[in-house]
Rosetta silent file (secondary structure, phi, psi, omega in degrees, C-alpha in Angstrom):
SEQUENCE: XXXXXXXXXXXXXXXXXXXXXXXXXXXXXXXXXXXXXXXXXXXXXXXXXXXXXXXXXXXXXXXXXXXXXXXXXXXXXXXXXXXXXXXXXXXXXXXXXXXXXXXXXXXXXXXXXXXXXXXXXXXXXXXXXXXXXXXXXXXXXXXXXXXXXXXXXXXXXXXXXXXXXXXXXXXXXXXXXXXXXXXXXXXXXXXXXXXXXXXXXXXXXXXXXXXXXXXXXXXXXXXXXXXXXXXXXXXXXXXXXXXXXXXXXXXXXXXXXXXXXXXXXXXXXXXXXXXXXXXXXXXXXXXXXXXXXXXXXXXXXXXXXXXXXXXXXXXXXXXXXXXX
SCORE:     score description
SCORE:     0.000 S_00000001
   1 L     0.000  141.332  179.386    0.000    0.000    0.000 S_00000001
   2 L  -107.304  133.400 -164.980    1.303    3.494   -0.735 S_00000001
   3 L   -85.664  139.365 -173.033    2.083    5.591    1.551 S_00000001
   4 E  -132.857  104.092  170.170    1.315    9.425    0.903 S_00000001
   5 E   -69.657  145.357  170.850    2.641   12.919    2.386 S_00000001
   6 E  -112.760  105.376 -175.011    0.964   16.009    1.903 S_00000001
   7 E  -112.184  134.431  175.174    3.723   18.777    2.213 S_00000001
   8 E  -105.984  119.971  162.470    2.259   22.448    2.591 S_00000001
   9 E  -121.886  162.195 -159.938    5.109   25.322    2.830 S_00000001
  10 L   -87.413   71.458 -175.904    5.700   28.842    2.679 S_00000001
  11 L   -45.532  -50.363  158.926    6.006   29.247   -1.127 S_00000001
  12 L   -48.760  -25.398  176.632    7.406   32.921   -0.911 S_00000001
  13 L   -82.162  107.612 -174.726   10.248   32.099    0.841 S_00000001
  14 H   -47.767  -41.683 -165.798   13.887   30.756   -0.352 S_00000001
  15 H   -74.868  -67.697 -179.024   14.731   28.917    2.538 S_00000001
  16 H   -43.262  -19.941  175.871   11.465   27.103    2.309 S_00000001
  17 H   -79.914  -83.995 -163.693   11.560   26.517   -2.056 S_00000001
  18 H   -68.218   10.118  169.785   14.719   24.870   -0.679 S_00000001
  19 H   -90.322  -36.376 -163.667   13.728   22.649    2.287 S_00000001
  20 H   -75.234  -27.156  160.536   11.033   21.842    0.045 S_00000001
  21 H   -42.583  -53.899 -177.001   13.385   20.675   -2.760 S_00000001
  22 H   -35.312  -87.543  179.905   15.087   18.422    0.369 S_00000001
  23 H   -32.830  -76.101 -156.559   11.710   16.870    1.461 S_00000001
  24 H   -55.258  -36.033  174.388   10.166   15.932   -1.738 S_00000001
  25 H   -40.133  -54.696 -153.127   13.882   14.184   -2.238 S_00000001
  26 H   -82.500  -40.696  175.927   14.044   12.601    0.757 S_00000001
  27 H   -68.531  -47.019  174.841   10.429   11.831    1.018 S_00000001
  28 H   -68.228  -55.295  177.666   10.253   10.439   -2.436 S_00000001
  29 H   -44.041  -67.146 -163.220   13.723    8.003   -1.504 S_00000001
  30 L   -75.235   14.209  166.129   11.780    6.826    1.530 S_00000001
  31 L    78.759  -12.533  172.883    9.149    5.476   -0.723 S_00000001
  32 L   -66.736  158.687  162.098    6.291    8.158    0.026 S_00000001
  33 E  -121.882  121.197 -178.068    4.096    9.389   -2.778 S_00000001
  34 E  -110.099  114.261  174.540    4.267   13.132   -2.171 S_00000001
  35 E   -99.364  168.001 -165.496    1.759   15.909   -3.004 S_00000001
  36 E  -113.760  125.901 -175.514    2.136   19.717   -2.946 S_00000001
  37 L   -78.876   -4.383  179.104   -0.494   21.619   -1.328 S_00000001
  38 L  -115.257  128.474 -147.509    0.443   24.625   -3.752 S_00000001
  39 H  -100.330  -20.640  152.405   -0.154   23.969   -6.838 S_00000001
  40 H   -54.691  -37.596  172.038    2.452   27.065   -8.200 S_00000001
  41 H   -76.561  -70.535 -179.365    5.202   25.054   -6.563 S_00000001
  42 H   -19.337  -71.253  177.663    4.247   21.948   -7.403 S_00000001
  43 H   -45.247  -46.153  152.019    4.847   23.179  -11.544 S_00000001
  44 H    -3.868  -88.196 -172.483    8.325   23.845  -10.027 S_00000001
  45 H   -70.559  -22.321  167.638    9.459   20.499   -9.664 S_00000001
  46 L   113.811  173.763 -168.301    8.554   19.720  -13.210 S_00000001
  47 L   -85.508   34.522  175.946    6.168   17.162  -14.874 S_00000001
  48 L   -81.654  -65.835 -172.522    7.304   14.560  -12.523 S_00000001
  49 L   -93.394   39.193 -178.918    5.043   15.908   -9.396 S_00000001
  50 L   -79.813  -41.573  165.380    2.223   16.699  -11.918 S_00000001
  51 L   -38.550  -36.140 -174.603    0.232   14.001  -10.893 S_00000001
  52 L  -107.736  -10.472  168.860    0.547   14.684   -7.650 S_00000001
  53 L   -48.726  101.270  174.746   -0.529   18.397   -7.127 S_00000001
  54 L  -138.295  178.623 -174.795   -3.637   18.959   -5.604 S_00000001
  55 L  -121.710    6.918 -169.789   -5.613   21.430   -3.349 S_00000001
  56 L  -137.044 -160.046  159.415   -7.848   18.901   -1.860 S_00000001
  57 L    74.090   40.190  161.156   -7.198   15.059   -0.966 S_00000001
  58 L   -84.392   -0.232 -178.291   -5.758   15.502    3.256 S_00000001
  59 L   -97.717  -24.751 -154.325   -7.544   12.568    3.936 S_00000001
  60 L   -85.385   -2.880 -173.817   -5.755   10.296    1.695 S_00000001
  61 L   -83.416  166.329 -170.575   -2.406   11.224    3.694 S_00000001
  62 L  -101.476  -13.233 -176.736   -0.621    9.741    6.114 S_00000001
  63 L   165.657   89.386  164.344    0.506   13.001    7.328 S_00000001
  64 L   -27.658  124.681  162.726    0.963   16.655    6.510 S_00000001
  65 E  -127.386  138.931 -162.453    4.297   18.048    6.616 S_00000001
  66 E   -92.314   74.865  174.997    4.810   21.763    7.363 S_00000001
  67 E  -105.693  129.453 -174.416    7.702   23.162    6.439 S_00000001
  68 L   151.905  169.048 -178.574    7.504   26.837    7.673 S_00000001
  69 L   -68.984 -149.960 -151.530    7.071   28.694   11.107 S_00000001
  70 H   -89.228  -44.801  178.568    4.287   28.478   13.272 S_00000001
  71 H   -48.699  -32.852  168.957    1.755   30.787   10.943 S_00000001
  72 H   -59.608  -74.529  177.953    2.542   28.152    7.914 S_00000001
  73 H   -44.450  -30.710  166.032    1.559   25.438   10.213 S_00000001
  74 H   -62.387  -47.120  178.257   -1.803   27.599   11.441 S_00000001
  75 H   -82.848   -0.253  154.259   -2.668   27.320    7.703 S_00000001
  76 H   -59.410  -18.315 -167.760   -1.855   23.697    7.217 S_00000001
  77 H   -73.846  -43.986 -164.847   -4.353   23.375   10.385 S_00000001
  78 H   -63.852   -3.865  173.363   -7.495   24.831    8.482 S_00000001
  79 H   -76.356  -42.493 -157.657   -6.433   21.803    5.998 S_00000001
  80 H   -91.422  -29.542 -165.186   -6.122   19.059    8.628 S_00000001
  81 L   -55.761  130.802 -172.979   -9.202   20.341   11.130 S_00000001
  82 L    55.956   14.062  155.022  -11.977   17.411   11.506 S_00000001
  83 L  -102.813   -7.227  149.039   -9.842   15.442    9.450 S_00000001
  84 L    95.183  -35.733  179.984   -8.051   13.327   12.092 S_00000001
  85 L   -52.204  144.781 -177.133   -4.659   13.438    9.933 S_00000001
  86 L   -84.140  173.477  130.373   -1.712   15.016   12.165 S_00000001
  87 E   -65.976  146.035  167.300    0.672   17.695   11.102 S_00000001
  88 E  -128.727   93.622  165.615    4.447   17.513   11.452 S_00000001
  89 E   -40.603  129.767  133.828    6.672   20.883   11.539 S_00000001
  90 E  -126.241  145.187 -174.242    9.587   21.473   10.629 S_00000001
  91 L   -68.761  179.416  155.200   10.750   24.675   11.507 S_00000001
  92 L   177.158    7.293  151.983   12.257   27.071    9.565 S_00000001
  93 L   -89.471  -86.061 -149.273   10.893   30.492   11.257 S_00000001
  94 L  -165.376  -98.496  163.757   12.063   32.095   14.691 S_00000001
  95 L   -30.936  -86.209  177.449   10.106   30.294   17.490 S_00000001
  96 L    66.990   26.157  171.203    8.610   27.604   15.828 S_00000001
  97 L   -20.623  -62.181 -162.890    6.339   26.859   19.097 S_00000001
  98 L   -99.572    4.790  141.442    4.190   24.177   17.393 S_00000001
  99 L   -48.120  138.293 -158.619    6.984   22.609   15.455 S_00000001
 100 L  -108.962    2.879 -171.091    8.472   18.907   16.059 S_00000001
 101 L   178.427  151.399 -164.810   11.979   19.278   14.350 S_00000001
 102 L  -115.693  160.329 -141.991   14.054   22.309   12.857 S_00000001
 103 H   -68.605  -35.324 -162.673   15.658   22.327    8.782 S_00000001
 104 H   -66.461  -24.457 -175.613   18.684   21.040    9.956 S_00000001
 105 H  -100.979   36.490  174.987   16.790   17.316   11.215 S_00000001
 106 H   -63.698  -67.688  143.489   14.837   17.345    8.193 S_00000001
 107 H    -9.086  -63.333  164.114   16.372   14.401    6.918 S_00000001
 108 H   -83.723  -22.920  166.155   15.649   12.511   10.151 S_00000001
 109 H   -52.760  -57.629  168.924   12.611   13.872   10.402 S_00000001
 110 H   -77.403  -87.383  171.736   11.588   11.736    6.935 S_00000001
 111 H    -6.004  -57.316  165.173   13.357    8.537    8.723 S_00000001
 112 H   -40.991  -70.744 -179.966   11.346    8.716   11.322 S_00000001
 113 H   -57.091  -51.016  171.266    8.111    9.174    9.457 S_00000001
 114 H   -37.163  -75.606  162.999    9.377    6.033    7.303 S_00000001
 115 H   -10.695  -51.234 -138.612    9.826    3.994   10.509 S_00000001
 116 L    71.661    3.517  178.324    6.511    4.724   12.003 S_00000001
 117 L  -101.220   87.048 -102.786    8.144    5.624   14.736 S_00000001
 118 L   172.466  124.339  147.792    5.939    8.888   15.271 S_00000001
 119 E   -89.412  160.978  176.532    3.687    9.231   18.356 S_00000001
 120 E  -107.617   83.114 -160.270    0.281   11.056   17.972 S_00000001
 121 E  -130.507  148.129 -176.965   -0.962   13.826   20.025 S_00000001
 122 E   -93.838  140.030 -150.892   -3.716   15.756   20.260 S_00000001
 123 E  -130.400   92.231  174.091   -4.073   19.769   20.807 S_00000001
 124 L   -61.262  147.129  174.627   -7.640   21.257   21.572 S_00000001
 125 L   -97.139 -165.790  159.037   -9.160   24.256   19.581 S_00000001
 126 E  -149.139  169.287 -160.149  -11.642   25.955   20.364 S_00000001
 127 E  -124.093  140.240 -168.459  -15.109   26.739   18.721 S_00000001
 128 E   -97.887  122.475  173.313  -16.466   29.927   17.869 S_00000001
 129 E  -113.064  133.490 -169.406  -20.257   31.276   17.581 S_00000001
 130 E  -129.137  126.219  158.292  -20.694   35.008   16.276 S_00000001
 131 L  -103.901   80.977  171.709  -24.145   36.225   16.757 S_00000001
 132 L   -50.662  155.689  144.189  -25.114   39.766   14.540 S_00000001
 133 L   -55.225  130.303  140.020  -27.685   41.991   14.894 S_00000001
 134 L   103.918    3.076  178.889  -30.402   41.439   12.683 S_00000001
 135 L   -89.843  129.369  176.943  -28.906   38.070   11.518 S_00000001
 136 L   -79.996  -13.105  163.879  -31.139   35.221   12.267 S_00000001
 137 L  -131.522  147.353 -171.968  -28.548   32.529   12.071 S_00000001
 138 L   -88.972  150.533 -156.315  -25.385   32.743   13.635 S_00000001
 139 E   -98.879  137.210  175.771  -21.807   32.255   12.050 S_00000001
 140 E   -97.199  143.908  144.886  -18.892   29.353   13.216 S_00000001
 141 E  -162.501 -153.470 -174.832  -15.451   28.927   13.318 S_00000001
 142 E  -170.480  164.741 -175.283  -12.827   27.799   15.541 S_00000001
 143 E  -138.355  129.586 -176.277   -9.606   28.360   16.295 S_00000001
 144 L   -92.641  -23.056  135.189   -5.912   26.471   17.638 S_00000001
 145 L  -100.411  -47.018  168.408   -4.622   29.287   19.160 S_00000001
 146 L  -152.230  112.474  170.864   -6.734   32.080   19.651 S_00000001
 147 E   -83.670  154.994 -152.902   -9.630   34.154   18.797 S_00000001
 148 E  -139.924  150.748  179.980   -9.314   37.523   19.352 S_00000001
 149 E  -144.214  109.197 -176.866  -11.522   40.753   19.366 S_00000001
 150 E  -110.968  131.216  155.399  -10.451   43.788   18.907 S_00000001
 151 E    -8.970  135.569 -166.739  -10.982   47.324   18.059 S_00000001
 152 L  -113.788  -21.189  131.881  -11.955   48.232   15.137 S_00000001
 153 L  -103.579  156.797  169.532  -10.582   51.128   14.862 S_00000001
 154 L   -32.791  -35.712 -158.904   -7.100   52.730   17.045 S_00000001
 155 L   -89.097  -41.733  172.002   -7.978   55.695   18.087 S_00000001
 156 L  -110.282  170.219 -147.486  -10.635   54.346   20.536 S_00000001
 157 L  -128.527  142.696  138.535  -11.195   51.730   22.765 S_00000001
 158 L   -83.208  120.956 -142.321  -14.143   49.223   22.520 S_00000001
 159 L  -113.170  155.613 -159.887  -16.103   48.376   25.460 S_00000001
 160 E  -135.353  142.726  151.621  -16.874   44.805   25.853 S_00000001
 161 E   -74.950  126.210  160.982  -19.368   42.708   28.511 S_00000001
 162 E  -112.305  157.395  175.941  -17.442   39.480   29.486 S_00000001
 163 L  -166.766   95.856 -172.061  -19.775   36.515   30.733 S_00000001
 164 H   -72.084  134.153 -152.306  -18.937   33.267   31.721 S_00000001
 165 H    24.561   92.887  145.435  -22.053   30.558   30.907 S_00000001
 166 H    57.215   27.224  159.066  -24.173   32.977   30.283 S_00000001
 167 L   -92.527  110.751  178.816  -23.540   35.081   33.918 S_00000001
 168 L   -61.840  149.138 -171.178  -22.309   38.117   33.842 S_00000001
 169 L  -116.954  -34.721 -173.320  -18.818   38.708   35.128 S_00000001
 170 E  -179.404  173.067 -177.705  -17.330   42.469   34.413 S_00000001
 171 E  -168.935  147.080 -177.610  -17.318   44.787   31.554 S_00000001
 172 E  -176.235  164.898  158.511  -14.739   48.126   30.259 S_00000001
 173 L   -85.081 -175.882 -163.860  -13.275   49.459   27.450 S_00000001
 174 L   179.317  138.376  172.361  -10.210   47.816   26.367 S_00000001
 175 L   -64.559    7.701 -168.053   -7.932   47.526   22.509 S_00000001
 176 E   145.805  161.278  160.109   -9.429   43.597   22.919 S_00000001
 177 E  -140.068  139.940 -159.399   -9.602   40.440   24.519 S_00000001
 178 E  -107.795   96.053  154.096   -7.693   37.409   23.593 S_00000001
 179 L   -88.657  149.321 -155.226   -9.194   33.870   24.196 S_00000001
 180 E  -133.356  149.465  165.570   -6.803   31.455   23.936 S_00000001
 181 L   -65.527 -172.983  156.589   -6.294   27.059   23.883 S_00000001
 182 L   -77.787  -33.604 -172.793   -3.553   26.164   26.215 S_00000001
 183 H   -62.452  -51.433 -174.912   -1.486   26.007   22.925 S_00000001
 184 H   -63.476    6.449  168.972   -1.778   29.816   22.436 S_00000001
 185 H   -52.144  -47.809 -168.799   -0.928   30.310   25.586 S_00000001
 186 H   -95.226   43.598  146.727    3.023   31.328   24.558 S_00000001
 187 L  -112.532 -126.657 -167.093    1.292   33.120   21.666 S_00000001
 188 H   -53.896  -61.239  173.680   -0.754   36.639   21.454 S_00000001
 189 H   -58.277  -21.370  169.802   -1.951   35.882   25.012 S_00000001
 190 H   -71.902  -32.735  171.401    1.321   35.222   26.252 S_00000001
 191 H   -58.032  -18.893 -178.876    2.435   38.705   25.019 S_00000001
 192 L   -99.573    0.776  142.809   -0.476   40.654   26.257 S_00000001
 193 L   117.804   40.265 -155.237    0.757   39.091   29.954 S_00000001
 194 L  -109.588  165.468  173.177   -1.728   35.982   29.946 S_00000001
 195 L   -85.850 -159.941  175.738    0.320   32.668   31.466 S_00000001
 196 L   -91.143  139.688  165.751    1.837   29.702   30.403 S_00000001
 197 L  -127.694  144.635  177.859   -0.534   26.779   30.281 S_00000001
 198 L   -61.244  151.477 -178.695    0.575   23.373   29.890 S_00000001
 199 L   -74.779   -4.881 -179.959   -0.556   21.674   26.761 S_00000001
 200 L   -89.180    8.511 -172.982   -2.348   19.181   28.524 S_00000001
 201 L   -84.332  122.762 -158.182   -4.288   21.765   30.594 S_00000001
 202 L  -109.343   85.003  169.667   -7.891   21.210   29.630 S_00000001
 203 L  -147.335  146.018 -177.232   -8.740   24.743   29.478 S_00000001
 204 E  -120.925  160.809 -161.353   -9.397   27.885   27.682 S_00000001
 205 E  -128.951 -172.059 -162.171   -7.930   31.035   29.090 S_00000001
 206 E  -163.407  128.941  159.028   -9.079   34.997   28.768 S_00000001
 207 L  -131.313  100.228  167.445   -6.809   38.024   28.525 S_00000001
 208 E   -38.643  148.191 -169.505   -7.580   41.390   28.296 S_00000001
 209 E  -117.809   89.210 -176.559   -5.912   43.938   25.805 S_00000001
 210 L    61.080   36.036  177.886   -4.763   47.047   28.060 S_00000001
 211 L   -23.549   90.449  172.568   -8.126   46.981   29.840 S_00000001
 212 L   -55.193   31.788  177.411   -9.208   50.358   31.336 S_00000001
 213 L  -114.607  164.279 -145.491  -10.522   48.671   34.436 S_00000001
 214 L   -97.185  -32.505 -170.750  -10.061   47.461   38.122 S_00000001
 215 L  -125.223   80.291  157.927  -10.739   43.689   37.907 S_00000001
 216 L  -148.222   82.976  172.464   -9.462   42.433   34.186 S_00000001
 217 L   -90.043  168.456  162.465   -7.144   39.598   35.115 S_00000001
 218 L   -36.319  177.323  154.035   -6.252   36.604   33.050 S_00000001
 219 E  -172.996  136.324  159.911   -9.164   33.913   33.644 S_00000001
 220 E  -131.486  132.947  161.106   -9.231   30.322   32.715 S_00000001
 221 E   -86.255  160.920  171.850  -12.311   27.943   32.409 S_00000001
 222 L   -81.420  177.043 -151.498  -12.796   24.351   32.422 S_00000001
 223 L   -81.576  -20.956 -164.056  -13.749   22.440   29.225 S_00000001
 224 L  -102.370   -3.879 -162.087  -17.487   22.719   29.874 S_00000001
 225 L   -89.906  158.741  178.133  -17.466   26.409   30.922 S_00000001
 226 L  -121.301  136.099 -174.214  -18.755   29.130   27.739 S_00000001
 227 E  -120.420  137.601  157.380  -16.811   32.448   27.384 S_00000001
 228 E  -122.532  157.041 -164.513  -19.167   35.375   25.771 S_00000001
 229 E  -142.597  132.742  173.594  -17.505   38.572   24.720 S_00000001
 230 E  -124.204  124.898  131.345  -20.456   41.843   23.746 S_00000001
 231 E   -59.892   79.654 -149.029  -19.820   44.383   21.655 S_00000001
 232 L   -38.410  172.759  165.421  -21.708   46.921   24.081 S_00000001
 233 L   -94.664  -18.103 -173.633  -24.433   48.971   22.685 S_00000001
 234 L   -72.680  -10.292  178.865  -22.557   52.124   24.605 S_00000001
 235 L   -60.519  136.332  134.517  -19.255   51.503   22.629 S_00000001
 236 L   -34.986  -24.414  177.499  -17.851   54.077   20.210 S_00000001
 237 L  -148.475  133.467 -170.573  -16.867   51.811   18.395 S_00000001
 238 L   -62.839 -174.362 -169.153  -17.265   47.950   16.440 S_00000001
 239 E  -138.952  144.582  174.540  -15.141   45.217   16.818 S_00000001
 240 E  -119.647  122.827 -148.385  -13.184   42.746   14.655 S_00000001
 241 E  -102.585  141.836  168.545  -13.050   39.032   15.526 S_00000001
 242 E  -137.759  144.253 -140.560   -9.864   36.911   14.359 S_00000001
 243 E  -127.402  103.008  148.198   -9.488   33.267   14.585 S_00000001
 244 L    82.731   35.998  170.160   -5.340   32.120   14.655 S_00000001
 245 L    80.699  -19.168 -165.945   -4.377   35.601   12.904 S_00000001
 246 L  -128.590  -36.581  179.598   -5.919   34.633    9.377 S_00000001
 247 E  -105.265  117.406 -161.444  -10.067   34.182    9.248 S_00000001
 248 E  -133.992  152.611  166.719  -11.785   37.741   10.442 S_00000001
 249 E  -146.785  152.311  175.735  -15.485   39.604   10.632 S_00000001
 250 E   -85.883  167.988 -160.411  -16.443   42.653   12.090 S_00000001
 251 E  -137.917  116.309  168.682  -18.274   42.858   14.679 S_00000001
 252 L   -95.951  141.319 -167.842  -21.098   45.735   14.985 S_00000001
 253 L   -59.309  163.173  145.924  -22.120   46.860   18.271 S_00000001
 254 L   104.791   16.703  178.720  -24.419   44.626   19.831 S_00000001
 255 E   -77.929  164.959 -174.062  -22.548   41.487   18.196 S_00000001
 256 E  -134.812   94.570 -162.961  -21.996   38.564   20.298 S_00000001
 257 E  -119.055  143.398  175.699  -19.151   36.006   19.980 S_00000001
 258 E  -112.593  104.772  160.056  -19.121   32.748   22.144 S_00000001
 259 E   -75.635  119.043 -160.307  -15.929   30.795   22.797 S_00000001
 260 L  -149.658  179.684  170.535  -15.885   26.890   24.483 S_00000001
 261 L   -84.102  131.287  145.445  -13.477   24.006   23.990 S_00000001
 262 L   -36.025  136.071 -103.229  -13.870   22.519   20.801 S_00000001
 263 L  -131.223  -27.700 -176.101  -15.487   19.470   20.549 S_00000001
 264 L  -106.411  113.987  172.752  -12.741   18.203   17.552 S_00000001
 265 L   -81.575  177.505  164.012   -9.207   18.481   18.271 S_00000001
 266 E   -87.764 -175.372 -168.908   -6.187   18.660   16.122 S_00000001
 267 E  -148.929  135.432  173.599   -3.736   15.781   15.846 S_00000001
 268 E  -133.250  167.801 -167.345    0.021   16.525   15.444 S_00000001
 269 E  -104.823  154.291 -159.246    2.753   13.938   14.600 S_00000001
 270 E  -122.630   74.857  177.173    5.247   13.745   17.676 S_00000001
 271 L   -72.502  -34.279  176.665    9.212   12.572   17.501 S_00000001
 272 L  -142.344  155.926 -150.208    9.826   13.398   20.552 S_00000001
 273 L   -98.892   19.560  175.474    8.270   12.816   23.920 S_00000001
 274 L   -53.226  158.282  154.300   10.547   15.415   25.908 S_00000001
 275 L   -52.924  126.444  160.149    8.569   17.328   28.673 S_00000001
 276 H   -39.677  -43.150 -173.869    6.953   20.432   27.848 S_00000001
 277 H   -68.008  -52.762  157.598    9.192   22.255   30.304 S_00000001
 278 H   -24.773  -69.956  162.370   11.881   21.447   27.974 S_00000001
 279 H   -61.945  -33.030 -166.943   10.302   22.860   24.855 S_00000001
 280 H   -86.419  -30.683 -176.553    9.464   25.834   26.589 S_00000001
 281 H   -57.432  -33.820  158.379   13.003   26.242   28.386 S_00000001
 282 H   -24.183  -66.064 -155.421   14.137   25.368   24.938 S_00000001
 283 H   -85.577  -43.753 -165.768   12.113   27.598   22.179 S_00000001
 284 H   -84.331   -4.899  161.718   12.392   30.802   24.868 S_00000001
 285 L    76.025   22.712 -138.769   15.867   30.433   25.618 S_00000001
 286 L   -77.905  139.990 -169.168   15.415   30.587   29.638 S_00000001
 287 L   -97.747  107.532 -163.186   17.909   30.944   31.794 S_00000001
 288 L   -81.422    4.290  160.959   17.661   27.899   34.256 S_00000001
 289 L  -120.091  118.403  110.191   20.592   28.973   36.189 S_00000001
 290 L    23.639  137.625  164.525   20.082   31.677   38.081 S_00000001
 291 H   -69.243  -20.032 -167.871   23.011   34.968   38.781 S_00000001
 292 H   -93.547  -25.054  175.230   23.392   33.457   42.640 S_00000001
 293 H   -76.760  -50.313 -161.138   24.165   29.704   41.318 S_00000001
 294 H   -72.954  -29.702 -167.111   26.652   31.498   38.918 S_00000001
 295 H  -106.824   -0.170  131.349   28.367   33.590   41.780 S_00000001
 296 H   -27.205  -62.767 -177.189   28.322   30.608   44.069 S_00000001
 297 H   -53.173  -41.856 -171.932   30.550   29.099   41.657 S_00000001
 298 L   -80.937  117.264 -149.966   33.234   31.620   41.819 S_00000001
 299 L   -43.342  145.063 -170.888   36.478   30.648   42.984 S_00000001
 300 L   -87.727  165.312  167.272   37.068   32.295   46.674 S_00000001
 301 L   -66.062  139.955 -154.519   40.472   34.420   47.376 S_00000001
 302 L   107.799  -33.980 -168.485   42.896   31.916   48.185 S_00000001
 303 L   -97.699  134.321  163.635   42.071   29.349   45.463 S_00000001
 304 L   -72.276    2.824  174.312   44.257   28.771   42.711 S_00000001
 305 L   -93.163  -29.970  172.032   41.227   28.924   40.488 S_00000001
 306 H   -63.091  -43.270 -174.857   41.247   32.623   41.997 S_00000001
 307 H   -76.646  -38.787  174.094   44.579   33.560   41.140 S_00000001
 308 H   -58.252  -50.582 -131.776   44.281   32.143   37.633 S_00000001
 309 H   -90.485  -27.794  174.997   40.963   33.571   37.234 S_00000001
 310 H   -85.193  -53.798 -131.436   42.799   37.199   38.605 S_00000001
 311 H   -97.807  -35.826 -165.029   45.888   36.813   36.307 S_00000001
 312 L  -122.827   35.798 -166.117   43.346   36.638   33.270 S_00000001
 313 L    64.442    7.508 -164.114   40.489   38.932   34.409 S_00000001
 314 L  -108.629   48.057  177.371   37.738   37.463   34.747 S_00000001
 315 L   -51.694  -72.329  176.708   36.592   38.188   38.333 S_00000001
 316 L   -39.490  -35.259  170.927   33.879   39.918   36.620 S_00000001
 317 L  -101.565   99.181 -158.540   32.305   37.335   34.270 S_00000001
 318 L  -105.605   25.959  163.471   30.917   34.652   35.906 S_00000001
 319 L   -82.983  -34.414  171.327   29.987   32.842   32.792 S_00000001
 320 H   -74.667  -71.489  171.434   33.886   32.544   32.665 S_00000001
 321 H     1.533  -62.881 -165.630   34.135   31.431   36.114 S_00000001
 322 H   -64.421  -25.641 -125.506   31.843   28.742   35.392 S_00000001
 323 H  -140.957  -29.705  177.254   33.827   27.298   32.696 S_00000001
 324 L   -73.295    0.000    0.000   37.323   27.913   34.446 S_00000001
């Protein structure tokens, strides 16, 4: 039986025309039949991959491979969503949060997938309901990191009702509020000062966006709890809702958007089973030793690591310390 990748990448980019040269190589050696989710790329490679270009067909795959940062991978998601196939990353942006392997393990990356030796894990969205004025049915979507509501225009602030299952909880203006999965936790909500949530935290969280008010903390619900967000009727101004950065509608006062866990998650392919706590000390660069661990270290007067350590200056650096 033949085994089939679907690789979607970041077609504007050079580094990415050339990982994607790698991968189809590599992919193709390893016995995959590989399609191109862009069908301009695809014409690239020549009448070889003609066959295999399409814009449709994620079900028939064994697995979507990403190569691009983490926004390339949000639009491989809107490919993959309720279709139970995982994604696989490879990085080749900054971060690279929801990426499983970076350009250089590309190679290994394609081993791997060959193997089967690939774990499977799953990443809740969440699901969106937009209610208009004057519309009689209401509009869906969903999102894997966050949907967000915002201002519609700069210059003023838009005041928003928050109301958890359908109880009110607090209301101000504010530029927005960000709900967020646990994965979008280290995204837009982490930056607006929301925490870290583990991915395994079965929750959705709420952040405010400079919030003129007394009580607008973070807030996370359980999976069964409903977040509502009102465009007031007293605002100055509408609102615009955006689901992972890329699908958006305005919002007219008196709109209504509802936020829950999503009832379908995503599925991503998994090489390695490290601890989250890893990835995050990892992608964020954190520094798990402490200045008091570092000046601990540093040789006392008397020591012959002190006199060396005097003879070549570096009293002062106690990254050298450590290393003398």
């Amino acid at each position: 039986m033949t085994r089939r990748v679907l690789v979607v990448t970041h077609g504007g980019r050079p580094e990415a025309v050339a990982a994607l040269s790698e991968a189809v190589r590599e992919l193709t050696a390893a016995g995959f039949e590989v399609a191109l989710h862009d069908d301009d790329l695809a014409e690239s490679f020549g009448d070889h991959m003609a066959a295999a270009r399409v814009r449709e067909g994620v079900t028939e795959s064994e697995v979507v491979m990403v190569l691009g940062g983490d926004g390339t991978i949000l639009r491989a998601a809107e490919l993959t969503h309720g279709t139970g196939v995982p994604l696989l990353g490879v990085n080749l942006g900054h971060v690279g949060f929801l990426a499983e392997s970076e350009r250089e393990n590309l190679r290994h990356a394609v081993q791997r997938l060959a193997a089967r030796d690939y774990e499977v894990e799953e990443r809740a969205v969440v699901d969106v309901v937009v209610h208009l004025p004057g519309e009689p049915e209401p509009m869906t979507g969903w999102a894997l990191n966050e949907a967000t509501v915002e201002k519609a225009q700069r210059e003023r602030m838009v005041e928003v009702g928050i109301a958890v299952d359908g109880r009110p909880l607090s209301s101000f203006g504010c530029d927005g509020v960000v709900i967020s999965t646990a994965t979008g936790s280290t995204a837009h909500a982490f930056s607006a000062g929301g925490p870290v949530m583990w991915p395994d935290v079965d929750g959705v969280l709420l952040v405010p966006l400079s919030a003129h008010a007394l009580f607008a903390r973070p807030l996370v619900i359980g999976p069964r709890s409903t977040y509502t967000v009102k465009v007031l009727e007293r605002s100055a101004v509408g609102a615009v809702l955006t689901c992972d950065g890329r699908r958006r509608i305005d919002l007219p006062v008196g709109a209504q958007v509802e936020v829950r866990r999503g009832a379908l998650p995503l599925r991503f392919a998994r090489l390695f089973t490290a601890p989250f706590t890893d990835r995050l000390v990892s992608k964020f660069s954190l520094p798990v030793v402490g200045w008091r661990e570092l000046a601990a270290q540093r040789p006392e007067r008397g020591d012959d690591r002190y006199d060396e350590a005097e003879r070549d200056g570096r009293h002062d650096d106690p990254e050298q310390d450590k290393e003398a």
